[in-house]
Short mmCIF file of C-alpha atoms in Angstrom, two decimals:
data_model
loop_
_atom_site.label_atom_id
_atom_site.label_comp_id
_atom_site.label_asym_id
_atom_site.label_seq_id
_atom_site.Cartn_x
_atom_site.Cartn_y
_atom_site.Cartn_z
CA MET A 176 0.00 0.00 0.00
CA LEU A 177 2.64 2.48 1.09
CA LYS A 178 4.59 1.53 -1.99
CA THR A 179 1.70 2.38 -4.28
CA ILE A 180 1.19 5.73 -2.62
CA GLY A 181 4.91 6.37 -2.88
CA ALA A 182 4.91 5.52 -6.59
CA PHE A 183 1.86 7.66 -7.11
CA ALA A 184 3.44 10.59 -5.32
CA LEU A 185 6.61 10.11 -7.28
CA SER A 186 4.80 10.12 -10.59
CA LEU A 187 2.88 13.23 -9.54
CA CYS A 188 6.16 14.94 -8.77
CA LEU A 189 7.57 13.87 -12.10
CA LEU A 190 4.51 15.11 -13.88
CA ALA A 191 4.59 18.46 -12.10
CA GLY A 192 8.30 18.75 -12.84
CA LEU A 193 7.68 18.02 -16.49
CA THR A 194 4.98 20.66 -16.94
CA ALA A 195 7.08 23.21 -15.10
CA ALA A 196 10.01 22.49 -17.37
CA ASN A 197 7.71 22.73 -20.33
CA ALA A 198 6.39 26.11 -19.30
CA ALA A 199 9.86 27.44 -18.68
CA GLY A 200 11.04 26.04 -21.99
CA ASP A 201 8.19 27.17 -24.18
CA PRO A 202 8.16 30.94 -24.56
CA ILE A 203 4.72 30.96 -26.17
CA GLU A 204 3.19 29.11 -23.24
CA LYS A 205 4.94 31.48 -20.84
CA ARG A 206 3.68 34.53 -22.73
CA HIS A 207 0.11 33.36 -22.43
CA GLU A 208 0.57 32.64 -18.73
CA LEU A 209 2.08 36.01 -17.91
CA MET A 210 -0.52 37.97 -19.84
CA GLU A 211 -3.31 35.96 -18.21
CA ASP A 212 -1.81 36.97 -14.85
CA VAL A 213 -1.81 40.56 -16.05
CA GLY A 214 -5.48 40.31 -17.06
CA GLU A 215 -6.32 38.84 -13.63
CA ALA A 216 -4.41 41.64 -11.92
CA ALA A 217 -6.11 44.32 -14.04
CA LYS A 218 -9.57 43.07 -13.08
CA PRO A 219 -9.79 44.45 -9.50
CA ILE A 220 -8.47 47.83 -10.69
CA GLY A 221 -11.02 47.90 -13.50
CA LEU A 222 -13.88 47.05 -11.15
CA MET A 223 -12.87 49.96 -8.92
CA MET A 224 -12.66 52.31 -11.90
CA ARG A 225 -16.11 51.15 -13.01
CA GLY A 226 -17.37 51.96 -9.54
CA ASP A 227 -18.36 48.34 -8.93
CA SER A 228 -16.05 47.85 -5.96
CA ASP A 229 -14.55 50.14 -3.32
CA TYR A 230 -11.20 51.73 -3.90
CA ASP A 231 -8.41 49.93 -2.04
CA TRP A 232 -4.84 51.10 -2.58
CA ASP A 233 -3.27 47.89 -1.20
CA VAL A 234 -5.11 45.82 -3.80
CA VAL A 235 -4.17 48.29 -6.53
CA LEU A 236 -0.52 48.18 -5.46
CA THR A 237 -0.43 44.36 -5.59
CA SER A 238 -1.74 44.51 -9.16
CA LEU A 239 0.69 47.23 -10.17
CA LYS A 240 3.57 45.12 -8.83
CA THR A 241 2.43 42.24 -11.03
CA PHE A 242 2.47 44.58 -14.04
CA ASP A 243 5.94 45.78 -13.09
CA SER A 244 7.41 42.30 -12.74
CA VAL A 245 5.82 41.04 -15.97
CA SER A 246 7.02 44.12 -17.83
CA HIS A 247 10.58 43.16 -16.93
CA GLU A 248 10.23 39.52 -18.04
CA PHE A 249 7.93 39.79 -21.04
CA GLY A 250 10.42 41.21 -23.52
CA ASP A 251 12.69 38.13 -23.29
CA LEU A 252 9.97 35.75 -24.43
CA PHE A 253 10.06 36.45 -28.15
CA PRO A 254 13.08 34.51 -29.46
CA GLU A 255 13.44 33.73 -33.18
CA GLY A 256 11.32 30.69 -33.95
CA SER A 257 8.45 31.60 -31.60
CA GLU A 258 6.69 33.76 -34.20
CA THR A 259 3.96 31.19 -34.78
CA GLY A 260 2.42 28.12 -33.16
CA GLY A 261 0.71 27.44 -29.82
CA ASN A 262 -2.17 29.78 -30.71
CA THR A 263 0.09 32.74 -30.21
CA GLU A 264 -1.44 36.12 -30.81
CA ALA A 265 1.92 37.83 -30.97
CA ALA A 266 1.99 39.90 -34.16
CA PRO A 267 4.84 39.64 -36.70
CA ALA A 268 5.53 43.33 -35.95
CA ILE A 269 7.23 42.27 -32.70
CA TRP A 270 10.03 40.81 -34.80
CA THR A 271 10.00 43.28 -37.67
CA ASP A 272 9.73 46.37 -35.45
CA ARG A 273 11.46 45.32 -32.26
CA GLU A 274 12.29 48.89 -31.36
CA GLY A 275 8.65 49.93 -31.38
CA PHE A 276 7.70 46.89 -29.31
CA ASP A 277 10.39 47.69 -26.72
CA GLU A 278 9.08 51.22 -26.60
CA ALA A 279 5.53 49.99 -25.96
CA LEU A 280 6.92 47.81 -23.19
CA ALA A 281 8.85 50.76 -21.72
CA MET A 282 5.74 52.97 -21.81
CA TRP A 283 3.86 50.34 -19.81
CA ARG A 284 6.69 50.02 -17.27
CA GLU A 285 6.97 53.78 -16.88
CA ALA A 286 3.24 54.35 -16.50
CA THR A 287 3.16 51.57 -13.89
CA GLY A 288 6.11 53.09 -12.06
CA GLU A 289 4.41 56.49 -12.00
CA ALA A 290 1.20 55.01 -10.61
CA ILE A 291 3.16 53.22 -7.86
CA ALA A 292 5.07 56.38 -6.96
CA ALA A 293 1.88 58.49 -6.83
CA GLU A 294 0.38 56.28 -4.09
CA PRO A 295 -3.09 57.73 -4.73
CA GLN A 296 -5.37 57.19 -1.74
CA THR A 297 -8.71 57.92 -3.43
CA LEU A 298 -10.27 56.76 -6.67
CA ASP A 299 -10.42 60.27 -8.05
CA ALA A 300 -6.75 60.80 -7.31
CA ALA A 301 -5.94 57.42 -8.88
CA ARG A 302 -7.96 57.79 -12.08
CA PRO A 303 -5.38 59.69 -14.15
CA SER A 304 -2.43 57.40 -13.39
CA LEU A 305 -4.40 54.13 -13.57
CA GLY A 306 -6.11 55.28 -16.75
CA GLY A 307 -2.63 56.00 -18.09
CA VAL A 308 -1.53 52.43 -17.33
CA PHE A 309 -4.59 50.94 -19.04
CA LYS A 310 -3.91 53.05 -22.09
CA THR A 311 -0.50 51.44 -22.45
CA CYS A 312 -2.07 47.95 -22.48
CA LYS A 313 -4.23 48.94 -25.43
CA ASN A 314 -1.42 50.75 -27.15
CA CYS A 315 0.71 47.60 -27.25
CA HIS A 316 -2.12 45.21 -28.15
CA ASP A 317 -3.16 47.54 -30.94
CA GLY A 318 0.19 47.32 -32.69
CA TYR A 319 1.75 44.05 -31.57
CA ARG A 320 -1.03 41.59 -31.13
CA ILE A 321 -3.26 39.93 -33.69
CA GLU A 322 -6.70 38.67 -32.90
CA ASP A 323 -7.51 35.35 -34.53
CA GLU A 324 -10.05 33.38 -32.58
CA MET B 161 -47.79 43.92 -86.73
CA SER B 162 -44.99 41.89 -88.20
CA LEU B 163 -43.15 39.41 -86.00
CA TRP B 164 -40.02 41.47 -86.45
CA LEU B 165 -41.66 44.65 -85.28
CA ARG B 166 -43.21 42.83 -82.34
CA SER B 167 -39.88 41.37 -81.17
CA ALA B 168 -38.19 44.73 -81.60
CA LEU B 169 -40.87 46.36 -79.46
CA LEU B 170 -40.57 43.65 -76.83
CA LEU B 171 -36.81 44.10 -76.68
CA LEU B 172 -37.22 47.82 -76.33
CA LEU B 173 -39.68 47.28 -73.47
CA ILE B 174 -37.26 44.94 -71.69
CA ALA B 175 -34.45 47.42 -72.15
CA LEU B 176 -36.62 50.25 -70.80
CA ALA B 177 -37.69 48.14 -67.83
CA GLY B 178 -34.05 47.25 -67.19
CA TRP B 179 -33.05 50.90 -67.41
CA TRP B 180 -35.83 51.84 -65.02
CA LEU B 181 -35.02 48.99 -62.65
CA THR B 182 -31.35 49.96 -62.48
CA GLY B 183 -32.04 53.69 -62.24
CA ALA B 184 -31.59 55.82 -59.15
CA THR B 185 -34.18 56.66 -56.51
CA ARG B 186 -33.61 60.06 -54.94
CA SER B 187 -35.16 62.45 -52.51
CA THR B 188 -36.21 65.87 -53.76
CA ALA B 189 -35.64 69.19 -52.05
CA ASP B 190 -39.23 69.42 -50.80
CA GLU B 191 -38.79 66.10 -48.94
CA LEU B 192 -36.15 67.67 -46.70
CA PRO B 193 -37.57 68.73 -43.32
CA LEU B 194 -37.26 72.34 -42.22
CA HIS B 195 -34.26 71.85 -39.99
CA THR B 196 -31.09 73.85 -39.49
CA GLY B 197 -27.95 71.78 -39.05
CA ASP B 198 -26.73 71.64 -35.45
CA VAL B 199 -22.96 71.16 -35.25
CA THR B 200 -22.92 69.73 -31.70
CA SER B 201 -25.51 67.10 -32.52
CA GLY B 202 -23.66 66.47 -35.78
CA GLU B 203 -20.47 65.64 -33.93
CA ARG B 204 -22.28 62.94 -31.96
CA VAL B 205 -23.71 61.51 -35.19
CA PHE B 206 -20.21 61.56 -36.69
CA TRP B 207 -18.80 59.34 -33.91
CA ALA B 208 -21.86 57.11 -33.83
CA GLY B 209 -21.52 56.66 -37.59
CA GLY B 210 -17.83 55.81 -37.52
CA CYS B 211 -17.08 57.89 -40.64
CA ALA B 212 -13.47 58.39 -39.52
CA SER B 213 -12.78 54.64 -39.43
CA CYS B 214 -12.96 54.59 -43.22
CA HIS B 215 -12.56 58.18 -44.42
CA ALA B 216 -9.73 59.47 -42.19
CA SER B 217 -6.52 59.34 -44.24
CA PRO B 218 -4.11 56.66 -42.99
CA VAL B 219 -0.93 58.05 -41.41
CA ASP B 220 2.28 56.21 -42.42
CA GLY B 221 0.19 53.28 -43.60
CA LYS B 222 -1.55 52.96 -40.22
CA ARG B 223 -5.05 53.97 -39.24
CA ALA B 224 -5.40 57.55 -38.07
CA ARG B 225 -5.52 58.25 -34.35
CA GLY B 226 -6.50 61.22 -32.19
CA GLU B 227 -6.88 64.49 -34.05
CA ASP B 228 -5.90 62.88 -37.35
CA LYS B 229 -9.33 61.23 -37.37
CA LEU B 230 -10.77 64.59 -38.36
CA LEU B 231 -8.79 64.76 -41.62
CA LEU B 232 -11.20 62.98 -43.95
CA GLY B 233 -9.02 62.94 -47.05
CA GLY B 234 -9.73 59.25 -47.72
CA GLY B 235 -7.23 56.87 -49.29
CA LEU B 236 -7.83 53.79 -47.14
CA GLU B 237 -7.97 50.67 -49.33
CA LEU B 238 -10.61 48.03 -48.71
CA ASP B 239 -9.61 44.67 -50.14
CA THR B 240 -12.80 42.68 -50.77
CA PRO B 241 -13.79 39.61 -52.82
CA TYR B 242 -15.26 42.03 -55.40
CA GLY B 243 -12.04 43.95 -55.82
CA LEU B 244 -10.16 46.87 -54.32
CA PHE B 245 -12.17 49.86 -53.06
CA ARG B 246 -10.46 53.17 -52.38
CA VAL B 247 -12.31 55.27 -49.82
CA PRO B 248 -12.91 58.78 -51.22
CA ASN B 249 -12.12 62.23 -49.79
CA ILE B 250 -15.20 63.59 -47.95
CA SER B 251 -13.48 66.60 -46.41
CA PRO B 252 -15.09 69.97 -47.25
CA HIS B 253 -12.58 70.61 -50.09
CA ASP B 254 -14.40 72.14 -53.07
CA GLN B 255 -12.74 70.08 -55.82
CA ASP B 256 -11.26 67.02 -54.10
CA GLY B 257 -13.85 66.49 -51.39
CA ILE B 258 -17.57 67.20 -50.98
CA GLY B 259 -17.27 70.91 -50.17
CA ALA B 260 -19.37 71.91 -53.17
CA TRP B 261 -22.24 69.56 -52.35
CA SER B 262 -25.71 70.71 -51.33
CA THR B 263 -27.47 69.30 -48.28
CA LEU B 264 -29.73 67.38 -50.64
CA ASP B 265 -26.71 65.82 -52.38
CA PHE B 266 -25.45 64.65 -49.00
CA VAL B 267 -28.81 63.24 -47.91
CA ASN B 268 -29.14 61.36 -51.20
CA ALA B 269 -25.69 59.82 -50.80
CA MET B 270 -26.42 58.68 -47.24
CA ARG B 271 -30.04 57.52 -47.64
CA HIS B 272 -30.16 56.31 -51.23
CA GLY B 273 -26.53 55.57 -52.07
CA VAL B 274 -26.70 57.94 -55.04
CA SER B 275 -24.08 60.50 -56.10
CA PRO B 276 -24.93 64.09 -57.09
CA ARG B 277 -24.60 62.98 -60.74
CA GLY B 278 -27.04 60.14 -60.22
CA LYS B 279 -24.54 57.27 -60.05
CA HIS B 280 -24.99 54.40 -57.61
CA TYR B 281 -22.54 53.93 -54.77
CA TYR B 282 -21.26 50.50 -53.82
CA PRO B 283 -22.51 49.17 -50.49
CA SER B 284 -18.87 49.10 -49.28
CA PHE B 285 -20.07 52.56 -48.22
CA PRO B 286 -22.56 51.30 -45.62
CA TYR B 287 -25.54 53.42 -46.73
CA THR B 288 -27.51 50.18 -46.42
CA SER B 289 -27.48 51.05 -42.68
CA TYR B 290 -27.24 54.83 -42.90
CA ALA B 291 -30.54 54.80 -44.86
CA ARG B 292 -32.19 54.21 -41.46
CA MET B 293 -30.80 57.42 -39.93
CA PRO B 294 -33.26 60.26 -39.28
CA ILE B 295 -32.88 62.98 -41.95
CA GLU B 296 -32.43 65.60 -39.19
CA ASP B 297 -29.36 63.67 -37.99
CA LEU B 298 -27.97 63.70 -41.52
CA ILE B 299 -28.44 67.45 -41.78
CA ASP B 300 -26.66 67.91 -38.42
CA LEU B 301 -23.87 65.60 -39.57
CA GLU B 302 -23.42 67.59 -42.76
CA ALA B 303 -23.16 70.81 -40.73
CA TYR B 304 -20.46 69.22 -38.56
CA LEU B 305 -18.48 67.85 -41.53
CA LYS B 306 -18.36 71.38 -42.95
CA THR B 307 -16.47 72.54 -39.83
CA LEU B 308 -13.62 70.05 -40.40
CA PRO B 309 -10.42 70.95 -42.29
CA ALA B 310 -10.42 70.68 -46.09
CA VAL B 311 -7.89 68.09 -47.26
CA ASP B 312 -6.18 68.20 -50.68
CA GLY B 313 -6.03 65.27 -53.04
CA ARG B 314 -8.51 63.26 -55.08
CA ILE B 315 -8.46 59.54 -54.49
CA ALA B 316 -7.97 57.19 -57.46
CA ASN B 317 -10.80 54.96 -58.69
CA HIS B 318 -11.63 51.52 -57.35
CA GLU B 319 -10.19 48.44 -59.09
CA LEU B 320 -13.07 46.04 -59.44
CA GLY B 321 -13.54 42.96 -61.60
CA PHE B 322 -16.37 42.57 -64.14
CA PRO B 323 -19.38 42.67 -63.59
CA TRP B 324 -18.89 44.51 -60.27
CA SER B 325 -17.22 47.35 -62.14
CA ILE B 326 -20.58 48.38 -63.65
CA ARG B 327 -22.28 50.77 -61.24
CA ARG B 328 -25.57 50.67 -63.11
CA GLY B 329 -26.07 47.03 -62.08
CA LEU B 330 -26.24 48.17 -58.45
CA GLY B 331 -29.64 49.71 -59.15
CA LEU B 332 -31.19 46.27 -59.26
CA TRP B 333 -29.33 45.20 -56.15
CA LYS B 334 -30.60 48.25 -54.30
CA ARG B 335 -34.18 47.60 -55.39
CA LEU B 336 -33.85 44.16 -53.83
CA TYR B 337 -31.90 44.96 -50.69
CA LEU B 338 -31.88 48.66 -49.77
CA ASP B 339 -34.53 49.06 -47.11
CA ASP B 340 -34.85 51.79 -44.49
CA ALA B 341 -37.33 49.84 -42.33
CA PRO B 342 -36.17 48.82 -38.81
CA VAL B 343 -34.84 45.26 -38.58
CA ALA B 344 -35.47 43.91 -35.09
CA ASP B 345 -38.88 43.71 -33.50
CA ILE B 346 -38.58 45.70 -30.28
CA ASP B 347 -40.94 47.28 -27.78
CA VAL B 348 -41.45 50.69 -29.40
CA SER B 349 -42.97 52.15 -26.22
CA ASN B 350 -39.55 51.86 -24.56
CA SER B 351 -37.68 55.01 -25.54
CA GLU B 352 -34.27 53.63 -24.54
CA LEU B 353 -34.75 50.66 -26.88
CA VAL B 354 -35.89 52.94 -29.69
CA LEU B 355 -32.74 55.05 -29.26
CA GLY B 356 -30.62 51.88 -29.16
CA GLN B 357 -32.23 50.58 -32.32
CA MET B 358 -31.59 53.86 -34.10
CA LEU B 359 -27.93 53.84 -33.06
CA VAL B 360 -27.23 50.17 -33.79
CA GLU B 361 -29.24 49.63 -36.98
CA GLY B 362 -28.64 53.10 -38.39
CA ALA B 363 -25.53 55.19 -37.74
CA GLY B 364 -23.62 52.48 -35.81
CA HIS B 365 -23.98 50.07 -38.79
CA CYS B 366 -23.13 47.20 -36.42
CA GLY B 367 -24.92 44.75 -38.71
CA GLU B 368 -22.50 45.41 -41.56
CA CYS B 369 -19.86 43.40 -39.70
CA HIS B 370 -21.83 41.29 -37.22
CA THR B 371 -24.56 39.93 -39.57
CA PRO B 372 -23.86 37.16 -42.11
CA ARG B 373 -24.64 37.83 -45.77
CA ASN B 374 -26.05 35.90 -48.71
CA ARG B 375 -24.09 35.26 -51.91
CA LEU B 376 -25.01 38.68 -53.27
CA GLY B 377 -23.69 40.39 -50.18
CA ALA B 378 -27.05 41.26 -48.60
CA MET B 379 -27.48 40.84 -44.84
CA LEU B 380 -29.57 37.89 -43.62
CA SER B 381 -32.21 39.50 -41.41
CA ASP B 382 -33.15 36.24 -39.70
CA ARG B 383 -29.57 35.98 -38.42
CA TRP B 384 -29.35 39.67 -37.49
CA LEU B 385 -26.14 40.37 -35.50
CA GLY B 386 -25.68 36.59 -35.17
CA GLY B 387 -21.98 36.60 -36.10
CA ALA B 388 -20.30 36.37 -39.50
CA PRO B 389 -17.11 35.26 -41.20
CA ASN B 390 -14.41 37.92 -41.01
CA PRO B 391 -14.04 39.53 -44.44
CA GLU B 392 -10.52 40.63 -43.50
CA GLY B 393 -9.16 37.16 -42.99
CA LYS B 394 -9.26 34.36 -40.49
CA GLY B 395 -11.61 33.96 -37.59
CA ARG B 396 -15.20 35.08 -37.14
CA ILE B 397 -16.84 38.30 -36.12
CA PRO B 398 -18.70 37.38 -32.94
CA ASN B 399 -22.39 36.89 -32.37
CA ILE B 400 -23.64 39.85 -30.28
CA THR B 401 -27.23 38.70 -29.73
CA PRO B 402 -28.36 37.26 -26.37
CA GLY B 403 -27.75 33.84 -28.01
CA SER B 404 -23.98 34.30 -27.91
CA GLU B 405 -22.24 31.88 -25.56
CA ASN B 406 -19.51 34.39 -24.83
CA LEU B 407 -21.78 37.39 -24.18
CA ALA B 408 -24.14 35.33 -22.00
CA GLY B 409 -21.70 35.97 -19.16
CA TRP B 410 -21.55 39.75 -19.74
CA SER B 411 -23.81 41.97 -17.65
CA ALA B 412 -25.18 45.23 -19.03
CA ARG B 413 -22.46 46.99 -17.01
CA ASP B 414 -19.83 44.79 -18.67
CA LEU B 415 -21.06 45.74 -22.12
CA GLU B 416 -21.25 49.44 -21.31
CA TYR B 417 -17.74 49.35 -19.88
CA TYR B 418 -16.47 47.48 -22.96
CA PHE B 419 -17.89 50.19 -25.23
CA GLU B 420 -16.49 52.93 -22.98
CA SER B 421 -13.03 51.54 -22.21
CA GLY B 422 -12.31 48.68 -24.61
CA PHE B 423 -11.80 46.17 -21.80
CA THR B 424 -13.69 42.86 -21.67
CA PRO B 425 -14.85 41.40 -18.32
CA GLU B 426 -11.60 39.34 -18.32
CA PHE B 427 -9.71 42.60 -18.78
CA ASP B 428 -8.47 41.55 -22.11
CA THR B 429 -8.67 44.40 -24.60
CA VAL B 430 -10.90 44.75 -27.64
CA GLY B 431 -9.14 43.72 -30.87
CA GLY B 432 -9.30 43.73 -34.65
CA THR B 433 -11.62 46.08 -36.52
CA MET B 434 -13.68 46.55 -33.33
CA VAL B 435 -10.88 48.72 -31.87
CA ALA B 436 -11.78 51.66 -34.08
CA VAL B 437 -15.50 51.09 -33.46
CA GLN B 438 -14.95 51.10 -29.70
CA GLU B 439 -12.90 54.30 -29.86
CA ASN B 440 -15.85 55.93 -31.62
CA LEU B 441 -18.35 54.58 -29.08
CA ALA B 442 -16.15 56.01 -26.30
CA MET B 443 -16.91 59.47 -27.73
CA LEU B 444 -20.67 59.04 -27.17
CA SER B 445 -22.58 59.78 -23.96
CA ALA B 446 -23.13 57.15 -21.28
CA GLU B 447 -26.86 57.29 -22.14
CA ASP B 448 -26.15 56.38 -25.78
CA ARG B 449 -23.95 53.46 -24.73
CA ALA B 450 -26.62 52.29 -22.28
CA ALA B 451 -29.22 52.42 -25.07
CA ILE B 452 -27.02 50.35 -27.40
CA THR B 453 -26.58 47.84 -24.59
CA ALA B 454 -30.30 47.69 -23.82
CA TYR B 455 -31.03 47.03 -27.49
CA LEU B 456 -28.44 44.22 -27.71
CA LYS B 457 -29.98 42.59 -24.62
CA ALA B 458 -33.51 42.85 -26.09
CA ILE B 459 -33.14 41.50 -29.64
CA PRO B 460 -34.00 37.89 -30.57
CA PRO B 461 -31.18 35.46 -29.74
CA VAL B 462 -29.38 33.82 -32.65
CA GLU B 463 -27.88 30.47 -31.66
#
């Protein structure tokens, strides 16, 4: 009995290890994951901006930190050879206009940094800087992401 | 009467009927209401109608943004199965744009798809929807367009294959498919729904993208807003009726926020050709966006 459980646990570990390795090794998979995290993090901020939940700076800050950390990692996930496949929505422009893509990334990082530094304590005070961050999401998607469902 | 004469007469009759059938229907000056164009109202109609999405001149090969949306010099190319359309200059330039047009000329273009010289326009100019706009709105819109900068430069002709290259043939098409009657059956005592219907079916021309078409390019009214193949390539344009699996999870607030901000409930952003549409909807009032939402929630579901 113990043996079976042991084997089962071992295989679980192996399996987990394998998927982790896979995610680390596959830039497309990692891109999706990071941007999904970003979407999740944007949600509470958006609900506050919509007036559907109360403003809470601590929650906003947690989300902004997610944006900041992804903005540092994201740019390394577009090696040659990852232009297509895995349902990627990354647009060819990322490779043909790398400078512009890096600029879009920098705009996002800067807007996020400004919002963190401002430490706005009310929704009205936060609106300009958070709106500025959201604008940079759209700016990058508009030029560097294709939509093929 | 000899057989020869009889056949000749018959042919002449057919030709005349054909000429009549393919001819242009137009409004006359006395059909215009007594209404002075209101520039502020016209600006709202302009954004609701999305004129800039097609007529604003592209900047460095990309769609115009911000203030550049007000330079309606045309030049965007629409690649369709019928051929290449080049969107014309509609800035108030006297020679290159529509600066020399009368109000009646403008109303006829928008409601009947007919040029000042009596030629038919192709439905790549979505007058099939604009025909449902109130004439007062068109007069306001014209007044607003006149306030925009004149842009130099005439746009070259379309490059269409035969028989699409013959404008006259469109007369028959329009007799079959150009209809200014409302599409969806809604509760007309509800003023919000009536406003939503006017915005969606008229100026907003949402059906032009979201409704599938028959082989002749006419919208299928029984699948109104039910989703359609994407003319610009892969993928589909989504179903936006209450029958849509995706939209079933969107509250009215979600839809209004999507139109205002471009963010979906998952906080993904709007994409594709809807980006420009959303930017236009963001220019409208919250009441207009709420009316569009109410209409979308009220129309018959398409599965």
